[in-house]
PDB file of C-alpha atoms in Angstrom:
ATOM      1  CA  UNK S   1     -17.975  28.555  -6.287  1.00 44.00           C
ATOM      2  CA  UNK S   2     -21.068  26.162  -6.596  1.00 61.00           C
ATOM      3  CA  UNK S   3     -21.669  22.066  -8.188  1.00 92.00           C
ATOM      4  CA  UNK S   4     -19.517  19.538  -7.424  1.00 96.00           C
ATOM      5  CA  UNK S   5     -18.187  15.981  -8.174  1.00 96.00           C
ATOM      6  CA  UNK S   6     -17.611  13.224  -7.059  1.00 97.00           C
ATOM      7  CA  UNK S   7     -15.167   9.826  -7.982  1.00 97.00           C
ATOM      8  CA  UNK S   8     -13.726   6.854  -5.761  1.00 98.00           C
ATOM      9  CA  UNK S   9     -10.145   7.265  -6.051  1.00 98.00           C
ATOM     10  CA  UNK S  10      -7.701   3.823  -5.123  1.00 97.00           C
ATOM     11  CA  UNK S  11      -5.256   3.753  -2.843  1.00 96.00           C
ATOM     12  CA  UNK S  12      -2.642   1.573  -0.719  1.00 95.00           C
ATOM     13  CA  UNK S  13      -2.767   0.425   2.490  1.00 92.00           C
ATOM     14  CA  UNK S  14      -0.391   0.583   4.511  1.00 82.00           C
ATOM     15  CA  UNK S  15       1.074  -3.373   3.299  1.00 89.00           C
ATOM     16  CA  UNK S  16      -0.331  -2.855  -0.498  1.00 88.00           C
ATOM     17  CA  UNK S  17      -3.922  -3.968  -0.020  1.00 94.00           C
ATOM     18  CA  UNK S  18      -6.022  -1.636  -2.682  1.00 97.00           C
ATOM     19  CA  UNK S  19      -8.310   0.528  -0.483  1.00 97.00           C
ATOM     20  CA  UNK S  20     -11.078   2.969  -1.593  1.00 97.00           C
ATOM     21  CA  UNK S  21     -11.353   6.740  -0.302  1.00 98.00           C
ATOM     22  CA  UNK S  22     -14.573   9.370  -2.269  1.00 98.00           C
ATOM     23  CA  UNK S  23     -13.614  12.194  -3.427  1.00 98.00           C
ATOM     24  CA  UNK S  24     -15.958  14.865  -3.812  1.00 98.00           C
ATOM     25  CA  UNK S  25     -14.185  17.830  -5.957  1.00 97.00           C
ATOM     26  CA  UNK S  26     -15.381  21.538  -6.441  1.00 97.00           C
ATOM     27  CA  UNK S  27     -15.941  21.874 -10.345  1.00 95.00           C
ATOM     28  CA  UNK S  28     -13.319  23.971 -11.511  1.00 91.00           C
ATOM     29  CA  UNK S  29      -9.751  24.313 -12.328  1.00 89.00           C
ATOM     30  CA  UNK S  30      -8.199  25.953  -9.347  1.00 94.00           C
ATOM     31  CA  UNK S  31      -6.978  24.222  -6.968  1.00 97.00           C
ATOM     32  CA  UNK S  32      -9.041  23.848  -3.511  1.00 97.00           C
ATOM     33  CA  UNK S  33      -8.105  24.084   0.360  1.00 98.00           C
ATOM     34  CA  UNK S  34      -8.608  20.038   1.109  1.00 98.00           C
ATOM     35  CA  UNK S  35      -9.843  18.101   3.917  1.00 98.00           C
ATOM     36  CA  UNK S  36      -9.024  14.268   4.171  1.00 98.00           C
ATOM     37  CA  UNK S  37     -12.207  12.585   5.932  1.00 98.00           C
ATOM     38  CA  UNK S  38     -11.308  10.143   9.063  1.00 98.00           C
ATOM     39  CA  UNK S  39     -15.059   8.569  10.137  1.00 98.00           C
ATOM     40  CA  UNK S  40     -16.175   7.248  13.184  1.00 97.00           C
ATOM     41  CA  UNK S  41     -18.235   4.474  14.416  1.00 97.00           C
ATOM     42  CA  UNK S  42     -16.426   3.529  17.752  1.00 97.00           C
ATOM     43  CA  UNK S  43     -13.061   2.159  15.897  1.00 98.00           C
ATOM     44  CA  UNK S  44     -15.326  -1.217  14.028  1.00 97.00           C
ATOM     45  CA  UNK S  45     -18.378   0.159  12.004  1.00 97.00           C
ATOM     46  CA  UNK S  46     -18.682   2.366   9.672  1.00 96.00           C
ATOM     47  CA  UNK S  47     -16.835   3.708   6.114  1.00 96.00           C
ATOM     48  CA  UNK S  48     -16.238   6.977   3.485  1.00 96.00           C
ATOM     49  CA  UNK S  49     -20.036   7.487   3.341  1.00 96.00           C
ATOM     50  CA  UNK S  50     -20.329   8.169   7.124  1.00 95.00           C
ATOM     51  CA  UNK S  51     -20.209  12.206   6.780  1.00 97.00           C
ATOM     52  CA  UNK S  52     -21.248  12.445   3.385  1.00 97.00           C
ATOM     53  CA  UNK S  53     -23.522  15.345   4.535  1.00 97.00           C
ATOM     54  CA  UNK S  54     -20.768  17.097   5.278  1.00 98.00           C
ATOM     55  CA  UNK S  55     -18.857  16.732   2.622  1.00 98.00           C
ATOM     56  CA  UNK S  56     -21.954  17.669   0.188  1.00 97.00           C
ATOM     57  CA  UNK S  57     -21.564  20.822   2.565  1.00 97.00           C
ATOM     58  CA  UNK S  58     -17.917  21.333   1.850  1.00 98.00           C
ATOM     59  CA  UNK S  59     -17.320  20.694  -1.570  1.00 97.00           C
ATOM     60  CA  UNK S  60     -20.390  22.985  -2.580  1.00 96.00           C
ATOM     61  CA  UNK S  61     -18.931  26.025  -0.746  1.00 95.00           C
ATOM     62  CA  UNK S  62     -15.417  24.684  -2.515  1.00 96.00           C
ATOM     63  CA  UNK S  63     -14.136  22.697  -0.426  1.00 98.00           C
ATOM     64  CA  UNK S  64     -12.668  19.309  -1.229  1.00 98.00           C
ATOM     65  CA  UNK S  65     -13.060  16.521   1.036  1.00 98.00           C
ATOM     66  CA  UNK S  66     -11.236  12.952   0.429  1.00 98.00           C
ATOM     67  CA  UNK S  67     -12.577  10.354   2.172  1.00 98.00           C
ATOM     68  CA  UNK S  68     -10.805   7.216   3.149  1.00 98.00           C
ATOM     69  CA  UNK S  69     -12.311   3.913   3.714  1.00 97.00           C
ATOM     70  CA  UNK S  70      -9.747   2.148   6.171  1.00 97.00           C
ATOM     71  CA  UNK S  71      -9.733  -2.158   7.048  1.00 97.00           C
ATOM     72  CA  UNK S  72     -11.266  -2.541  10.885  1.00 97.00           C
ATOM     73  CA  UNK S  73     -11.188  -5.318  13.028  1.00 97.00           C
ATOM     74  CA  UNK S  74     -12.156  -7.715  11.965  1.00 96.00           C
ATOM     75  CA  UNK S  75     -10.141  -7.733   9.055  1.00 95.00           C
ATOM     76  CA  UNK S  76      -7.169  -6.738  10.747  1.00 96.00           C
ATOM     77  CA  UNK S  77      -5.315  -6.004  14.159  1.00 94.00           C
ATOM     78  CA  UNK S  78      -4.511  -3.891  16.248  1.00 96.00           C
ATOM     79  CA  UNK S  79      -3.507  -1.581  14.943  1.00 97.00           C
ATOM     80  CA  UNK S  80      -3.958  -2.346  11.550  1.00 96.00           C
ATOM     81  CA  UNK S  81      -6.694   0.029  11.502  1.00 97.00           C
ATOM     82  CA  UNK S  82      -4.619   2.777  12.327  1.00 98.00           C
ATOM     83  CA  UNK S  83      -1.651   1.739   9.851  1.00 96.00           C
ATOM     84  CA  UNK S  84      -4.417   2.100   6.776  1.00 97.00           C
ATOM     85  CA  UNK S  85      -5.554   5.669   7.926  1.00 97.00           C
ATOM     86  CA  UNK S  86      -1.343   6.842   8.771  1.00 96.00           C
ATOM     87  CA  UNK S  87      -1.213   5.600   4.755  1.00 95.00           C
ATOM     88  CA  UNK S  88      -4.933   7.165   3.207  1.00 97.00           C
ATOM     89  CA  UNK S  89      -2.826  10.296   5.226  1.00 97.00           C
ATOM     90  CA  UNK S  90       0.747   9.796   3.758  1.00 95.00           C
ATOM     91  CA  UNK S  91      -1.227   9.118   0.230  1.00 95.00           C
ATOM     92  CA  UNK S  92      -3.603  12.256  -0.176  1.00 97.00           C
ATOM     93  CA  UNK S  93      -0.926  14.798   0.582  1.00 95.00           C
ATOM     94  CA  UNK S  94       1.545  13.252  -1.966  1.00 94.00           C
ATOM     95  CA  UNK S  95      -1.391  13.203  -4.446  1.00 97.00           C
ATOM     96  CA  UNK S  96      -2.955  16.756  -3.519  1.00 97.00           C
ATOM     97  CA  UNK S  97      -1.962  17.982  -6.848  1.00 97.00           C
ATOM     98  CA  UNK S  98      -4.685  15.234  -8.443  1.00 96.00           C
ATOM     99  CA  UNK S  99      -7.321  15.345  -5.680  1.00 97.00           C
ATOM    100  CA  UNK S 100      -7.249  19.159  -6.894  1.00 97.00           C
ATOM    101  CA  UNK S 101      -5.552  20.903  -3.678  1.00 97.00           C
ATOM    102  CA  UNK S 102      -2.046  21.540  -3.191  1.00 97.00           C
ATOM    103  CA  UNK S 103      -0.155  20.025  -0.205  1.00 95.00           C
ATOM    104  CA  UNK S 104       0.255  22.601   1.949  1.00 95.00           C
ATOM    105  CA  UNK S 105      -2.971  23.187   1.974  1.00 97.00           C
ATOM    106  CA  UNK S 106      -3.856  19.159   3.191  1.00 98.00           C
ATOM    107  CA  UNK S 107      -6.134  19.240   6.445  1.00 98.00           C
ATOM    108  CA  UNK S 108      -7.658  16.115   8.618  1.00 98.00           C
ATOM    109  CA  UNK S 109     -11.693  15.560   9.482  1.00 98.00           C
ATOM    110  CA  UNK S 110     -12.551  13.020  12.141  1.00 98.00           C
ATOM    111  CA  UNK S 111     -15.192  12.276  13.745  1.00 98.00           C
ATOM    112  CA  UNK S 112     -15.671  10.519  17.059  1.00 98.00           C
ATOM    113  CA  UNK S 113     -13.031   7.784  16.787  1.00 98.00           C
ATOM    114  CA  UNK S 114     -11.776   8.750  13.733  1.00 98.00           C
ATOM    115  CA  UNK S 115     -11.112  11.773  15.530  1.00 98.00           C
ATOM    116  CA  UNK S 116      -9.041   9.313  17.607  1.00 98.00           C
ATOM    117  CA  UNK S 117      -7.226   7.812  14.896  1.00 98.00           C
ATOM    118  CA  UNK S 118      -6.624  10.983  12.752  1.00 98.00           C
ATOM    119  CA  UNK S 119      -5.190  13.278  16.151  1.00 98.00           C
ATOM    120  CA  UNK S 120      -3.393   9.990  16.997  1.00 98.00           C
ATOM    121  CA  UNK S 121      -1.195   9.559  13.080  1.00 97.00           C
ATOM    122  CA  UNK S 122      -1.549  13.805  14.244  1.00 96.00           C
ATOM    123  CA  UNK S 123       0.843  14.115  16.631  1.00 97.00           C
ATOM    124  CA  UNK S 124       2.862  11.368  15.528  1.00 94.00           C
ATOM    125  CA  UNK S 125       2.819  10.553  12.353  1.00 93.00           C
ATOM    126  CA  UNK S 126       6.279   8.617  12.280  1.00 91.00           C
ATOM    127  CA  UNK S 127       5.700   5.663  14.977  1.00 92.00           C
ATOM    128  CA  UNK S 128       6.990   2.749  13.323  1.00 90.00           C
ATOM    129  CA  UNK S 129       4.313   0.373  14.777  1.00 90.00           C
ATOM    130  CA  UNK S 130       1.472   2.107  12.261  1.00 91.00           C
ATOM    131  CA  UNK S 131       3.809   3.618  10.041  1.00 88.00           C
ATOM    132  CA  UNK S 132       5.953   3.008   6.980  1.00 73.00           C
ATOM    133  CA  UNK S 133       9.773   5.005   6.719  1.00 71.00           C
ATOM    134  CA  UNK S 134       8.913   8.236   6.802  1.00 70.00           C
ATOM    135  CA  UNK S 135       9.532  10.263   2.944  1.00 68.00           C
ATOM    136  CA  UNK S 136      10.219  13.413   4.623  1.00 68.00           C
ATOM    137  CA  UNK S 137      10.111  15.115   8.165  1.00 74.00           C
ATOM    138  CA  UNK S 138       6.707  17.185   6.837  1.00 81.00           C
ATOM    139  CA  UNK S 139       3.577  16.568   8.863  1.00 89.00           C
ATOM    140  CA  UNK S 140       0.988  14.262   7.372  1.00 93.00           C
ATOM    141  CA  UNK S 141      -2.190  17.510   7.615  1.00 96.00           C
ATOM    142  CA  UNK S 142      -1.388  20.551   8.307  1.00 96.00           C
ATOM    143  CA  UNK S 143      -4.716  21.716  10.497  1.00 98.00           C
ATOM    144  CA  UNK S 144      -7.261  19.207  11.683  1.00 98.00           C
ATOM    145  CA  UNK S 145     -10.609  19.417  12.759  1.00 98.00           C
ATOM    146  CA  UNK S 146     -11.960  17.087  14.597  1.00 98.00           C
ATOM    147  CA  UNK S 147     -15.594  16.282  15.775  1.00 98.00           C
ATOM    148  CA  UNK S 148     -17.141  14.499  19.141  1.00 98.00           C
ATOM    149  CA  UNK S 149     -13.238  12.483  19.180  1.00 98.00           C
ATOM    150  CA  UNK S 150     -12.736  10.022  21.112  1.00 98.00           C
ATOM    151  CA  UNK S 151      -9.190  11.558  22.594  1.00 98.00           C
ATOM    152  CA  UNK S 152      -8.924   9.059  25.930  1.00 98.00           C
ATOM    153  CA  UNK S 153     -10.308   5.880  24.937  1.00 98.00           C
ATOM    154  CA  UNK S 154      -9.024   5.070  28.357  1.00 98.00           C
ATOM    155  CA  UNK S 155     -11.353   7.038  30.009  1.00 97.00           C
ATOM    156  CA  UNK S 156     -13.994   6.630  27.591  1.00 97.00           C
ATOM    157  CA  UNK S 157     -13.267   2.658  28.117  1.00 98.00           C
ATOM    158  CA  UNK S 158     -14.269   3.315  32.002  1.00 97.00           C
ATOM    159  CA  UNK S 159     -16.969   5.841  31.340  1.00 96.00           C
ATOM    160  CA  UNK S 160     -18.530   2.988  29.548  1.00 96.00           C
ATOM    161  CA  UNK S 161     -18.094   0.619  32.045  1.00 97.00           C
ATOM    162  CA  UNK S 162     -19.437   2.544  34.788  1.00 96.00           C
ATOM    163  CA  UNK S 163     -22.646   3.543  32.873  1.00 95.00           C
ATOM    164  CA  UNK S 164     -22.833   0.015  31.734  1.00 96.00           C
ATOM    165  CA  UNK S 165     -23.167   1.230  28.005  1.00 95.00           C
ATOM    166  CA  UNK S 166     -22.982  -2.474  26.456  1.00 97.00           C
ATOM    167  CA  UNK S 167     -22.198  -1.458  23.004  1.00 96.00           C
ATOM    168  CA  UNK S 168     -19.616   0.852  23.632  1.00 97.00           C
ATOM    169  CA  UNK S 169     -17.345  -1.505  26.318  1.00 97.00           C
ATOM    170  CA  UNK S 170     -17.954  -4.298  23.281  1.00 97.00           C
ATOM    171  CA  UNK S 171     -16.624  -1.886  20.416  1.00 97.00           C
ATOM    172  CA  UNK S 172     -13.982  -1.075  23.205  1.00 98.00           C
ATOM    173  CA  UNK S 173     -12.807  -4.902  22.992  1.00 98.00           C
ATOM    174  CA  UNK S 174     -13.380  -5.959  19.823  1.00 98.00           C
ATOM    175  CA  UNK S 175     -10.982  -3.049  19.022  1.00 98.00           C
ATOM    176  CA  UNK S 176      -8.152  -2.560  21.710  1.00 98.00           C
ATOM    177  CA  UNK S 177      -6.318  -5.571  22.491  1.00 97.00           C
ATOM    178  CA  UNK S 178      -5.942  -4.499  26.379  1.00 98.00           C
ATOM    179  CA  UNK S 179      -6.211  -1.393  28.625  1.00 98.00           C
ATOM    180  CA  UNK S 180      -2.602  -0.504  28.062  1.00 98.00           C
ATOM    181  CA  UNK S 181      -2.682  -0.065  24.420  1.00 98.00           C
ATOM    182  CA  UNK S 182      -5.632   2.430  25.092  1.00 98.00           C
ATOM    183  CA  UNK S 183      -3.326   4.535  27.354  1.00 98.00           C
ATOM    184  CA  UNK S 184       0.622   3.923  25.112  1.00 97.00           C
ATOM    185  CA  UNK S 185      -1.917   5.380  21.927  1.00 98.00           C
ATOM    186  CA  UNK S 186      -3.837   7.360  23.551  1.00 98.00           C
ATOM    187  CA  UNK S 187      -3.762  11.579  21.769  1.00 98.00           C
ATOM    188  CA  UNK S 188      -4.422  13.127  25.623  1.00 97.00           C
ATOM    189  CA  UNK S 189      -1.998  10.729  26.896  1.00 98.00           C
ATOM    190  CA  UNK S 190       0.437  11.804  24.303  1.00 97.00           C
ATOM    191  CA  UNK S 191       0.393  15.452  25.170  1.00 97.00           C
ATOM    192  CA  UNK S 192       0.735  14.831  28.691  1.00 96.00           C
ATOM    193  CA  UNK S 193       3.598  12.683  28.213  1.00 97.00           C
ATOM    194  CA  UNK S 194       5.511  15.225  25.977  1.00 96.00           C
ATOM    195  CA  UNK S 195       5.591  12.593  23.125  1.00 96.00           C
ATOM    196  CA  UNK S 196       4.280  14.515  20.013  1.00 96.00           C
ATOM    197  CA  UNK S 197       5.896  15.597  17.338  1.00 93.00           C
ATOM    198  CA  UNK S 198       3.918  17.955  15.480  1.00 94.00           C
ATOM    199  CA  UNK S 199       1.184  20.481  16.533  1.00 97.00           C
ATOM    200  CA  UNK S 200      -0.813  21.528  13.890  1.00 97.00           C
ATOM    201  CA  UNK S 201      -3.659  23.974  14.636  1.00 98.00           C
ATOM    202  CA  UNK S 202      -7.175  22.175  15.341  1.00 98.00           C
ATOM    203  CA  UNK S 203     -10.534  23.281  15.597  1.00 98.00           C
ATOM    204  CA  UNK S 204     -12.704  21.068  18.192  1.00 98.00           C
ATOM    205  CA  UNK S 205     -15.972  20.833  17.784  1.00 98.00           C
ATOM    206  CA  UNK S 206     -18.359  19.083  20.842  1.00 98.00           C
ATOM    207  CA  UNK S 207     -21.304  19.209  21.798  1.00 98.00           C
ATOM    208  CA  UNK S 208     -22.517  19.455  25.726  1.00 98.00           C
ATOM    209  CA  UNK S 209     -24.704  16.804  25.719  1.00 97.00           C
ATOM    210  CA  UNK S 210     -22.939  14.149  23.856  1.00 97.00           C
ATOM    211  CA  UNK S 211     -23.345  10.510  26.437  1.00 95.00           C
ATOM    212  CA  UNK S 212     -20.471   8.952  24.361  1.00 94.00           C
ATOM    213  CA  UNK S 213     -17.861  11.528  25.846  1.00 94.00           C
ATOM    214  CA  UNK S 214     -17.385  13.333  28.468  1.00 94.00           C
ATOM    215  CA  UNK S 215     -17.803  17.173  26.994  1.00 96.00           C
ATOM    216  CA  UNK S 216     -15.288  18.131  29.425  1.00 96.00           C
ATOM    217  CA  UNK S 217     -12.200  16.141  28.560  1.00 96.00           C
ATOM    218  CA  UNK S 218     -12.170  18.136  25.069  1.00 98.00           C
ATOM    219  CA  UNK S 219     -11.655  21.083  27.779  1.00 98.00           C
ATOM    220  CA  UNK S 220      -8.638  19.150  29.311  1.00 97.00           C
ATOM    221  CA  UNK S 221      -7.538  18.300  25.755  1.00 98.00           C
ATOM    222  CA  UNK S 222      -7.710  22.316  25.130  1.00 98.00           C
ATOM    223  CA  UNK S 223      -5.805  23.046  27.173  1.00 97.00           C
ATOM    224  CA  UNK S 224      -2.873  20.692  26.937  1.00 97.00           C
ATOM    225  CA  UNK S 225      -2.818  21.430  23.737  1.00 98.00           C
ATOM    226  CA  UNK S 226      -2.192  25.219  24.380  1.00 98.00           C
ATOM    227  CA  UNK S 227       0.166  25.105  27.096  1.00 97.00           C
ATOM    228  CA  UNK S 228       2.308  22.689  24.402  1.00 97.00           C
ATOM    229  CA  UNK S 229       3.006  25.289  22.468  1.00 97.00           C
ATOM    230  CA  UNK S 230      -0.175  23.788  19.665  1.00 97.00           C
ATOM    231  CA  UNK S 231      -3.301  26.714  18.455  1.00 98.00           C
ATOM    232  CA  UNK S 232      -6.230  24.913  19.481  1.00 98.00           C
ATOM    233  CA  UNK S 233      -9.963  26.660  18.978  1.00 98.00           C
ATOM    234  CA  UNK S 234     -12.744  24.370  21.285  1.00 98.00           C
ATOM    235  CA  UNK S 235     -16.218  24.957  20.277  1.00 98.00           C
ATOM    236  CA  UNK S 236     -18.858  22.999  22.694  1.00 98.00           C
ATOM    237  CA  UNK S 237     -22.339  23.310  22.375  1.00 98.00           C
ATOM    238  CA  UNK S 238     -24.988  23.114  24.602  1.00 97.00           C
ATOM    239  CA  UNK S 239     -27.049  19.876  24.477  1.00 97.00           C
ATOM    240  CA  UNK S 240     -26.294  18.826  21.339  1.00 98.00           C
ATOM    241  CA  UNK S 241     -25.509  15.146  20.798  1.00 97.00           C
ATOM    242  CA  UNK S 242     -22.789  12.521  19.811  1.00 97.00           C
ATOM    243  CA  UNK S 243     -22.975  13.122  16.057  1.00 97.00           C
ATOM    244  CA  UNK S 244     -24.936  16.329  16.328  1.00 98.00           C
ATOM    245  CA  UNK S 245     -24.118  18.092  12.707  1.00 98.00           C
ATOM    246  CA  UNK S 246     -25.428  15.030  10.886  1.00 97.00           C
ATOM    247  CA  UNK S 247     -27.775  14.006  12.804  1.00 97.00           C
ATOM    248  CA  UNK S 248     -29.631  17.083  12.013  1.00 97.00           C
ATOM    249  CA  UNK S 249     -27.743  19.355   9.675  1.00 97.00           C
ATOM    250  CA  UNK S 250     -29.975  21.492   9.994  1.00 97.00           C
ATOM    251  CA  UNK S 251     -30.690  22.956  13.379  1.00 97.00           C
ATOM    252  CA  UNK S 252     -28.843  24.909  14.182  1.00 98.00           C
ATOM    253  CA  UNK S 253     -25.930  24.696  15.603  1.00 98.00           C
ATOM    254  CA  UNK S 254     -24.517  22.366  12.277  1.00 98.00           C
ATOM    255  CA  UNK S 255     -24.875  25.332  10.647  1.00 98.00           C
ATOM    256  CA  UNK S 256     -22.892  27.104  12.918  1.00 98.00           C
ATOM    257  CA  UNK S 257     -20.645  24.481  13.617  1.00 98.00           C
ATOM    258  CA  UNK S 258     -20.099  24.052   9.429  1.00 98.00           C
ATOM    259  CA  UNK S 259     -19.863  27.630   8.555  1.00 98.00           C
ATOM    260  CA  UNK S 260     -17.137  27.437  11.769  1.00 98.00           C
ATOM    261  CA  UNK S 261     -15.396  25.112   9.829  1.00 98.00           C
ATOM    262  CA  UNK S 262     -14.993  26.497   6.455  1.00 98.00           C
ATOM    263  CA  UNK S 263     -13.445  29.985   7.976  1.00 98.00           C
ATOM    264  CA  UNK S 264     -11.394  27.342  10.109  1.00 98.00           C
ATOM    265  CA  UNK S 265     -10.571  25.478   6.646  1.00 98.00           C
ATOM    266  CA  UNK S 266     -10.313  29.296   4.176  1.00 97.00           C
ATOM    267  CA  UNK S 267      -7.892  30.527   6.888  1.00 97.00           C
ATOM    268  CA  UNK S 268      -5.198  27.825   7.335  1.00 97.00           C
ATOM    269  CA  UNK S 269      -5.045  27.933   3.467  1.00 92.00           C
ATOM    270  CA  UNK S 270      -4.703  31.451   3.007  1.00 89.00           C
ATOM    271  CA  UNK S 271      -2.230  31.642   5.855  1.00 87.00           C
ATOM    272  CA  UNK S 272      -0.050  28.343   3.739  1.00 75.00           C
TER     273      UNK S 272
END
């Protein structure tokens, strides 16, 4: 399959506002797997175009992508951003056929802080603080791909303080109300405390040269996920930086990682 169409589609936010998602849909009438993208940007920057190079590559290979727009500070206060992502994931699953897929083929794609927003909603999809009344007991997505994710925002905040990375410290303070929230809405600690509800299969991609994230955190999260009974593959890429796939899409590590994402998504669709 080759060729895809691009379309912006409206969906409702958590409180009724209208948001946009960008759909990359492979040409043809046959349903295809669908990834719902949650972009990064330290929780306060970026938009649905952040990962466009990844979206285009996936669509060219027969995987649809619906890239969410969501509100960030100062448009909303915490946990409004998390709630918008929850609403977008829920809407995409409910409208999978319109997006060219099937509900059971819907997965999530999260990068950097978007990996945090995605995994928090994956693990606790019906948390009343950022989700409306559950329409059913089904998970929001049936599998997840997270790239260089911030899975422990409290540890990342303390690392940024220790290393005096001012832009990261400022971003944390702009998004999070306090350290207690970083501890509570923390995928790594959600796993540690046994507060998860769903554990869909996960592919986690992380570079060891990442100065924004302690890459050993990916291994620790993987160990906890497996211990809880979840299926997760942690792929580490030597010396690769934060966002390496979008920074250098044609580099060997980026090409390998994209190939693994394609394989993972297709395997999940086959097993659904």
